[in-house]
Each structure stands twice: as structure tokens, then as C-alpha cells.
mmCIF file of C-alpha atoms in Angstrom:
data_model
loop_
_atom_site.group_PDB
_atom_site.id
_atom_site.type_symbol
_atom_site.label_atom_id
_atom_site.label_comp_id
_atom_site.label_asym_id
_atom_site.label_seq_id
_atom_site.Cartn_x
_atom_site.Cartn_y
_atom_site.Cartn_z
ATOM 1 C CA UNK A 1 108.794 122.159 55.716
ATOM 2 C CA UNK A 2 110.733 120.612 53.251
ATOM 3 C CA UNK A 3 114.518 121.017 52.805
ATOM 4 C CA UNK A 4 117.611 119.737 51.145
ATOM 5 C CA UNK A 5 121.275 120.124 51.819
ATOM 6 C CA UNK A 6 122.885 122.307 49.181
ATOM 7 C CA UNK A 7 125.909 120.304 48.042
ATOM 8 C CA UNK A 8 125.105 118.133 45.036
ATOM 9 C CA UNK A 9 125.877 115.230 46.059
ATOM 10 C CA UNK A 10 123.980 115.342 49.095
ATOM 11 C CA UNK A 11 121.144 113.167 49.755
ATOM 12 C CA UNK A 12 117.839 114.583 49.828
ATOM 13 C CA UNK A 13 116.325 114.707 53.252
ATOM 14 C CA UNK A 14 112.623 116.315 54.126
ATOM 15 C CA UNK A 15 113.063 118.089 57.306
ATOM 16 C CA UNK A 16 110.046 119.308 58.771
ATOM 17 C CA UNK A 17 110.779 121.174 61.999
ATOM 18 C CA UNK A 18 111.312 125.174 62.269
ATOM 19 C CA UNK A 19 113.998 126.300 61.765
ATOM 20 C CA UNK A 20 113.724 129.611 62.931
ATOM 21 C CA UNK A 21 111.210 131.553 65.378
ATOM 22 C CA UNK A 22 110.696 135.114 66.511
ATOM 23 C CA UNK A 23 113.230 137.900 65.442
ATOM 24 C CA UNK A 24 116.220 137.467 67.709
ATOM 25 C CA UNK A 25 117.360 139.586 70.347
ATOM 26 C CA UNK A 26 120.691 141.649 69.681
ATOM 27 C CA UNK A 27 122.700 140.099 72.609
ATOM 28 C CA UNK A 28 121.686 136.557 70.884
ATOM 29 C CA UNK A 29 122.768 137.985 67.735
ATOM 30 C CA UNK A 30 125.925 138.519 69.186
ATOM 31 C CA UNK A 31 125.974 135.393 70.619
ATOM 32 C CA UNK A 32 125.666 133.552 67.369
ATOM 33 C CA UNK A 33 128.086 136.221 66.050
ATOM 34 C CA UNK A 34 130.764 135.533 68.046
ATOM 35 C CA UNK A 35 130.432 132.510 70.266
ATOM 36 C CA UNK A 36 128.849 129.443 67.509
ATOM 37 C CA UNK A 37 132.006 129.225 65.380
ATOM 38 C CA UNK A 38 134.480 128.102 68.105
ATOM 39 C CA UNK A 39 132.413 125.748 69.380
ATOM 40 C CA UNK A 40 131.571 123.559 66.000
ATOM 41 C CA UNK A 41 132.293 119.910 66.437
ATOM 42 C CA UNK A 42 134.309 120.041 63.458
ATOM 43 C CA UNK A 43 133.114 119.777 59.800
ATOM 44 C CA UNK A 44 129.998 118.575 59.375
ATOM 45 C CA UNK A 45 127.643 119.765 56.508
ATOM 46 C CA UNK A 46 128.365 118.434 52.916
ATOM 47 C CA UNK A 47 129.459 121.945 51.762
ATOM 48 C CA UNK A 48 132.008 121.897 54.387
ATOM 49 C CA UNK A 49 132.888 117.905 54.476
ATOM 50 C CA UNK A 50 131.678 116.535 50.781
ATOM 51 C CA UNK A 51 133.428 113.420 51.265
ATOM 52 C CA UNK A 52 132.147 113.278 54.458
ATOM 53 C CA UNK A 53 135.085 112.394 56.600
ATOM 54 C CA UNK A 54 134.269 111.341 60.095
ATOM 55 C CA UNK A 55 135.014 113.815 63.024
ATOM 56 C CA UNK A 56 137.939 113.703 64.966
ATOM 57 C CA UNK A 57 136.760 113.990 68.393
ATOM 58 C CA UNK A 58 139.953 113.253 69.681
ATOM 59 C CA UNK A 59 141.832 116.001 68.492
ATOM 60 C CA UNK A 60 138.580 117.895 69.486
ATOM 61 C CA UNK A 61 137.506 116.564 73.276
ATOM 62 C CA UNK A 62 140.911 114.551 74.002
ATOM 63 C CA UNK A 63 140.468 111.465 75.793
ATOM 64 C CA UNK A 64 136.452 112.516 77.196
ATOM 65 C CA UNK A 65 133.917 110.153 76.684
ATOM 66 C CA UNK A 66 131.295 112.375 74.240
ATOM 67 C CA UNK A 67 128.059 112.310 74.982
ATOM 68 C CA UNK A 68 125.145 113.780 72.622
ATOM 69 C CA UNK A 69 121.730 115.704 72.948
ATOM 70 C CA UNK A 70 119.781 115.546 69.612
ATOM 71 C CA UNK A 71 117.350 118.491 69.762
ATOM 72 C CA UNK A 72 118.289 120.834 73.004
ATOM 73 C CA UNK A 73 115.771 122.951 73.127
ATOM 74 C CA UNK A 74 116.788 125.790 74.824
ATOM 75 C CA UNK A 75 119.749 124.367 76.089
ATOM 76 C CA UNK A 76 119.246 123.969 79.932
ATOM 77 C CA UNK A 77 119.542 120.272 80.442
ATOM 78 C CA UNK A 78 122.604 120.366 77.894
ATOM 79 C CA UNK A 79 124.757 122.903 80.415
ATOM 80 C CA UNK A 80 123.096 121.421 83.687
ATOM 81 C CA UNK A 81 124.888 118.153 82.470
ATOM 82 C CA UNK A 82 128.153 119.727 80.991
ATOM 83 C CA UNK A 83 128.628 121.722 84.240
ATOM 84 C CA UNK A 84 127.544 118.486 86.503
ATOM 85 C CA UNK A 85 130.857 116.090 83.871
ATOM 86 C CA UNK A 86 133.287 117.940 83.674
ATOM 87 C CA UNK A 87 135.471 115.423 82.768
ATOM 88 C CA UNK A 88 132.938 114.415 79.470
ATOM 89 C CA UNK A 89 132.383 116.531 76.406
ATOM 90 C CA UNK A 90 128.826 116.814 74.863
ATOM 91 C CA UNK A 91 127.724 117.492 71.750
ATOM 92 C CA UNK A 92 124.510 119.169 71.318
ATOM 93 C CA UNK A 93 122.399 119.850 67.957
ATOM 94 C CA UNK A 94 119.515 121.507 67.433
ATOM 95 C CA UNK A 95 118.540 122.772 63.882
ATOM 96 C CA UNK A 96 116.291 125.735 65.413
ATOM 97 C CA UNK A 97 118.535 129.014 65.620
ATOM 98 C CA UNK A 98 116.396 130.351 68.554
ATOM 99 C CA UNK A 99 117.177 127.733 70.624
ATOM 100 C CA UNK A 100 120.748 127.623 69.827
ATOM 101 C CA UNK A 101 120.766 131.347 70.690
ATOM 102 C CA UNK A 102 119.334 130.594 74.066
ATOM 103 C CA UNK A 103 121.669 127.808 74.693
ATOM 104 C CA UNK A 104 124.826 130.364 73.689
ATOM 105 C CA UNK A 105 124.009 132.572 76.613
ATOM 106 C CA UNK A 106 123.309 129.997 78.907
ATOM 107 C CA UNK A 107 126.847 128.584 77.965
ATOM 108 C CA UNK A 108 128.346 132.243 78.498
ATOM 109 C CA UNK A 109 126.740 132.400 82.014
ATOM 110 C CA UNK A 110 127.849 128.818 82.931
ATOM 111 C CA UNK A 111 131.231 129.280 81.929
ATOM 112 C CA UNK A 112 131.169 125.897 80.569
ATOM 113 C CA UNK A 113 133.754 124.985 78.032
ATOM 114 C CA UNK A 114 133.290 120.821 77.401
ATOM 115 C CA UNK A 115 130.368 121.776 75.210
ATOM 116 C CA UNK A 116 129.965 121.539 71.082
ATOM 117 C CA UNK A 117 127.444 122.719 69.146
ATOM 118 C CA UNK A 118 125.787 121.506 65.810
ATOM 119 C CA UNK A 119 122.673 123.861 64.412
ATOM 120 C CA UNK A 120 121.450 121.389 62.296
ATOM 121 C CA UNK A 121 119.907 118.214 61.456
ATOM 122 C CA UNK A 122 121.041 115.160 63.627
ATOM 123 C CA UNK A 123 121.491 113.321 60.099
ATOM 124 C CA UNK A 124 123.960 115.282 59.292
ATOM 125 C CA UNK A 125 126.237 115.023 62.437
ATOM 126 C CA UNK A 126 125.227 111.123 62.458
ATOM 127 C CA UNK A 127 126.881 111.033 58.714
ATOM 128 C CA UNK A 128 130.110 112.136 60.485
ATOM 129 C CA UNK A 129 130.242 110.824 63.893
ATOM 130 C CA UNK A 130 132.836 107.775 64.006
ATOM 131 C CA UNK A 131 130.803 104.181 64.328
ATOM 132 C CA UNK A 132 130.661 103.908 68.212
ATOM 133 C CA UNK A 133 131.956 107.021 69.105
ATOM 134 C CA UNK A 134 129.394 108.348 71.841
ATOM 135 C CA UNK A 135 129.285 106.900 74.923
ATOM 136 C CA UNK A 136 125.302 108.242 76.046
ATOM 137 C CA UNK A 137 122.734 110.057 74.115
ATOM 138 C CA UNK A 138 119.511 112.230 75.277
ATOM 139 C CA UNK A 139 116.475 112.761 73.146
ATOM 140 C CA UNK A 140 114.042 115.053 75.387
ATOM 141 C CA UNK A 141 110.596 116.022 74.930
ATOM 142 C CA UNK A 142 111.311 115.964 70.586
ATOM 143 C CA UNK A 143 108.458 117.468 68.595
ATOM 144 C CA UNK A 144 105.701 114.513 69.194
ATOM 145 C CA UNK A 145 104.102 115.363 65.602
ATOM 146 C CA UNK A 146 100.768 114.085 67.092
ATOM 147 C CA UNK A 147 98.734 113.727 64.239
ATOM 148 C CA UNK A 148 98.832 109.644 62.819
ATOM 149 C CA UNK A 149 99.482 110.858 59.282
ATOM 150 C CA UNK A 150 102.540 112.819 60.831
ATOM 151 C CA UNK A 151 103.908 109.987 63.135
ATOM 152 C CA UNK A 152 106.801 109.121 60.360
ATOM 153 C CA UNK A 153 108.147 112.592 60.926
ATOM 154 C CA UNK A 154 109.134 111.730 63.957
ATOM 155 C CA UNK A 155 112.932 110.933 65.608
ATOM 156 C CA UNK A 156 112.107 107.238 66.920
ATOM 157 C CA UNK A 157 111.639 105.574 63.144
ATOM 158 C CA UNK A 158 114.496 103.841 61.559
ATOM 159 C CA UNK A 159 115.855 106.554 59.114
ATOM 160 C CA UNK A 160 116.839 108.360 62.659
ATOM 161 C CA UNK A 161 117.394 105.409 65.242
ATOM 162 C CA UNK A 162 119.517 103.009 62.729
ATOM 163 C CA UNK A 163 122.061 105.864 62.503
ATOM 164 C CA UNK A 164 121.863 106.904 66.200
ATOM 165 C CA UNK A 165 122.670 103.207 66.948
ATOM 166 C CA UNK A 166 125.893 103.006 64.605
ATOM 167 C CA UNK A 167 127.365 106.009 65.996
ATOM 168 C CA UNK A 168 126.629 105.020 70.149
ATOM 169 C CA UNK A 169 129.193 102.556 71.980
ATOM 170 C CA UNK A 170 127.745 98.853 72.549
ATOM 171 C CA UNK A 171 126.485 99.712 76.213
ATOM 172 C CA UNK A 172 125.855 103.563 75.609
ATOM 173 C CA UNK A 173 123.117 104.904 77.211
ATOM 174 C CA UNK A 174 119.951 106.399 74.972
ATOM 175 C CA UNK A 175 117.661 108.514 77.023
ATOM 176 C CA UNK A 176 113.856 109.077 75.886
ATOM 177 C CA UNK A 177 111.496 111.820 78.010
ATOM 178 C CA UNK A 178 108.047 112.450 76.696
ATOM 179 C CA UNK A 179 104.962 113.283 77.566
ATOM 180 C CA UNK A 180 103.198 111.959 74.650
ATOM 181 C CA UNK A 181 101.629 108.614 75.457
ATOM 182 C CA UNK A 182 101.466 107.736 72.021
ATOM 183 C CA UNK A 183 105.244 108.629 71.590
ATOM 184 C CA UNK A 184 106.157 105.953 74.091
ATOM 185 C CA UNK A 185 104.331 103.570 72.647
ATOM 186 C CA UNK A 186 105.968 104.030 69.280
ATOM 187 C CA UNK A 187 109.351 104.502 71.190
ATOM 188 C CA UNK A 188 108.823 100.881 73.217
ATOM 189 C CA UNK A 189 108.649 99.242 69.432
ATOM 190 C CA UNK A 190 111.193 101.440 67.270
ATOM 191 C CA UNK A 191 114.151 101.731 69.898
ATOM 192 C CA UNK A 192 114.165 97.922 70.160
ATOM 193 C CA UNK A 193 114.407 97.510 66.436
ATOM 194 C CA UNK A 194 117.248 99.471 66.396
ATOM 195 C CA UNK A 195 119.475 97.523 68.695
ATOM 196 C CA UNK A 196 118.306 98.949 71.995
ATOM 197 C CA UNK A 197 117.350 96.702 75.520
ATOM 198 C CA UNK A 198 114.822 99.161 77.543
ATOM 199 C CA UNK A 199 115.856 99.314 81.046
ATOM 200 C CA UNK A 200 112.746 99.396 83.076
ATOM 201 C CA UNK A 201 111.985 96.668 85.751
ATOM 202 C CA UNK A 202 109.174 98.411 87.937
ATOM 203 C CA UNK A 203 107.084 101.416 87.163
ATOM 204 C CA UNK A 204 109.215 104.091 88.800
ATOM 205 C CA UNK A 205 111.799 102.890 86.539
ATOM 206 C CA UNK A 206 109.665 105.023 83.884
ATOM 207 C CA UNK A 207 107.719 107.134 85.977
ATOM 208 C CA UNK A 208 110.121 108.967 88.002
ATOM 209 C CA UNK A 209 112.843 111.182 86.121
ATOM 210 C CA UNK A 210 116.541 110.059 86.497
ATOM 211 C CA UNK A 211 118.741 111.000 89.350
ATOM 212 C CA UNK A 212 120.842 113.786 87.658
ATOM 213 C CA UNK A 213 117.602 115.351 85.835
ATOM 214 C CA UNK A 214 117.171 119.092 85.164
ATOM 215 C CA UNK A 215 113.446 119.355 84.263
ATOM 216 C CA UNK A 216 113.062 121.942 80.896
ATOM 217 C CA UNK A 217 111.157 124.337 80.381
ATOM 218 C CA UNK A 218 109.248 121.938 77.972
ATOM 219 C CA UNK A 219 108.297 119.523 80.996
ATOM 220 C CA UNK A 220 107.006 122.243 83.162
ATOM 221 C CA UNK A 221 104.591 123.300 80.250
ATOM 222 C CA UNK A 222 103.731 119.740 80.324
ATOM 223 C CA UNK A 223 102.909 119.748 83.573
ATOM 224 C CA UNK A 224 101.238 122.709 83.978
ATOM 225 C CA UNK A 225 98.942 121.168 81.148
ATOM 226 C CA UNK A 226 98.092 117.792 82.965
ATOM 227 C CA UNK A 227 100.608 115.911 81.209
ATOM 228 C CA UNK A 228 102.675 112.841 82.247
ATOM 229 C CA UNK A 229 106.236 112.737 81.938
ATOM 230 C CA UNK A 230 107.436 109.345 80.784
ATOM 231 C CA UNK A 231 111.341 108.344 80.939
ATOM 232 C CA UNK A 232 112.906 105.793 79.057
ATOM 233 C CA UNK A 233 116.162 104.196 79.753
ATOM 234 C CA UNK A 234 118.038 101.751 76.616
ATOM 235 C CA UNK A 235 121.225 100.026 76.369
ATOM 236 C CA UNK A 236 122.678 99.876 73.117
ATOM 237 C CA UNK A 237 123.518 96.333 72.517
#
């Protein structure tokens, strides 16, 4: 799929991923009625923001460290961590409108209220985001586009990792899971590139999930199917 942001002066950007699934159930039509508005990050998409002014997370998080997830999914590891940090706000985007859905309910049912959401593409929020703003960042089972001709589509190449390193702290956290052994590998040489320092120093470093994991529904799928987990730990330098 092939989009572009409405506003003139946008760039153009191909985005490939769906954006929407199966026909949404009414109480997640009334989630996205009445829940998605208040939680906005502030103004983010050129129609909104044309001169694209950066964010001012302060006025919307206070003094919390903000954290981000770039493509939640459904949204469970996003409220496992906002309800575990209460004391950091998290910013969560995710351009597929089922999954935001799912992730509106799941907020409703946690009662959590240090959470923001984006329903978009990352490139967007990364356009707005002040330079070293985010403090840790999570990119979890993303769409491994497994085919070689496809591999460019996918988050860890520089038109998505150069951004992503501008807007993290020097010593932020960046987060990788995958199952796809040929996503690591291209993760191990694009991260790097982009002002990264992987973590690991033994096997388990990779092999077992972090201590503060929630696995998604994504990773049980995985493992149902014989797949390996892998996750990667970075510094931003």
C-alpha cells in the first residue's frame, strides 16, 4: 500500500502496512469515538501541525521521563508497562485502527492514565518529537516483510532508525523482539549504523526475554509455530 500525507507540503512517504482490518466491533467504535481524542500526544499530522512544531511533552506528561512503543499491536505490552511506571508516560503509535481499538479497551479496563496515543505512522510523530526527548523505546515483533525484495520496507533501515535515534536521549534504551532470524540479522547491522551499542555479552542476554516482559499475543503465535524469540537490547550513544 502506498500512501501520502494530505497537506501539500508534506513529504511523500510509501507506507505499506494495513491500515485497517475486519469491521470493528460497536464497543471499539465507541472506544475510538470517545476515548482517542483525549489521549493525542498533541499535534502531530501536517494538516494539524504544517510547520511542524515539536511537541510539548512537558505541558503534556510534566516532569515523566516518556517512553515510546512504535507499532503496539494490540496494545498489551504498552498497558502492562504503563500500569508497571507509573511515574513515566508512554507514547504508543500504531497506524492500524484495529489495534488501536483493542488497545482503547485495554486502557479502559486498566484504568491507566500515563498513556498517549498516535494512530499513525512513526514518521510522523518522529517529525515532532523534540531531539532527545524519549528516554526508552520498544519495537516488538514489527511486520518482518520476509520476502528479500521487501526487506527495505522494513522499520530497522535508516529512513526509520536515523529519526528514532535523533528523537531518543544519549543512553535511552531501544528494545528489538523478533522472531525472524533474518530480522536480527539485519537489526545487528542497521541499529549500529544508527548510533546504537547492542547490549548482549552472553547468549541469554538475547535469548531470554527481559525481566519486566509481557509476552503478546504475537509471541505466543510464534511459539506455537516453532519460532524463536530473539531480544535485543541498544544504548543510544
Amino acid at each position: 500500500m502506498t500512501t501520502s500525507n494530505k497537506h501539500p507540503g508534506a513529504p511523500w512517504r510509501n507506507f505499506y502496512g494495513r491500515v485497517k482490518g475486519k469491521t470493528l466491533r460497536p464497543a471499539q467504535e465507541t472506544y475510538l469515538d470517545e476515548d482517542l481524542a483525549a489521549l493525542s500526544p498533541g499535534a502531530v499530522d501536517w494538516e494539524v501541525n504544517p510547520e511542524r512544531l515539536p511537541l510539548d511533552l512537558k505541558a503534556r506528561f510534566g516532569d515523566r521521563p516518556v517512553w515510546l512503543e512504535v507499532g503496539f499491536g494490540g496494545g498489551e505490552h504498552l498497558v502492562h508497562q504503563a500500569a508497571q511506571n507509573p511515574d513515566v508516560a508512554i507514547i504508543g503509535c500504531e497506524p492500524f485502527i484495529n489495534g488501536v481499538a483493542m488497545l482503547l479497551g485495554k486502557i479502559r479496563a486498566a484504568g491507566v492514565t500515563n498513556l498517549a496515543v498516535y494512530p499513525g505512522d512513526a514518521r510522523n510523530l518522529f517529525d515532532v518529537l523534540p531531539g532527545g526527548s524519549i528516554a526508552k523505546a520498544f519495537l516488538l515483533y514489527p511486520d518482518p516483510w520476509p520476502k528479500k525484495k521487501h526487506h527495505r520496507r522494513r522499520f530497522v533501515t535508516p529512513e526509520h532508525l536515523d529519526p528514532l535515534a535523533e528523537v531518543l536521549a544519549p543512553g535511552a534504551e531501544f528494545r528489538v523482539a523478533t522472531d525472524i532470524p533474518d530480522y536480527v540479522r539485519q537489526t545487528l547491522v542497521e541499529v549500529p549504523k544508527a548510533g546504537f551499542d547492542w547490549l548482549a555479552e552472553r547468549p541469554d542476554d538475547w535469548r531470554a526475554p527481559w525481566g519486566d516482559w509481557l509476552s503478546t499475543r504475537y509471541e505466543q503465535k510464534a511459539l506455537r509455530e516453532g519460532r524463536v524469540p530473539h531480544y535485543l537490547t541498544f544504548r543510544r550513544r
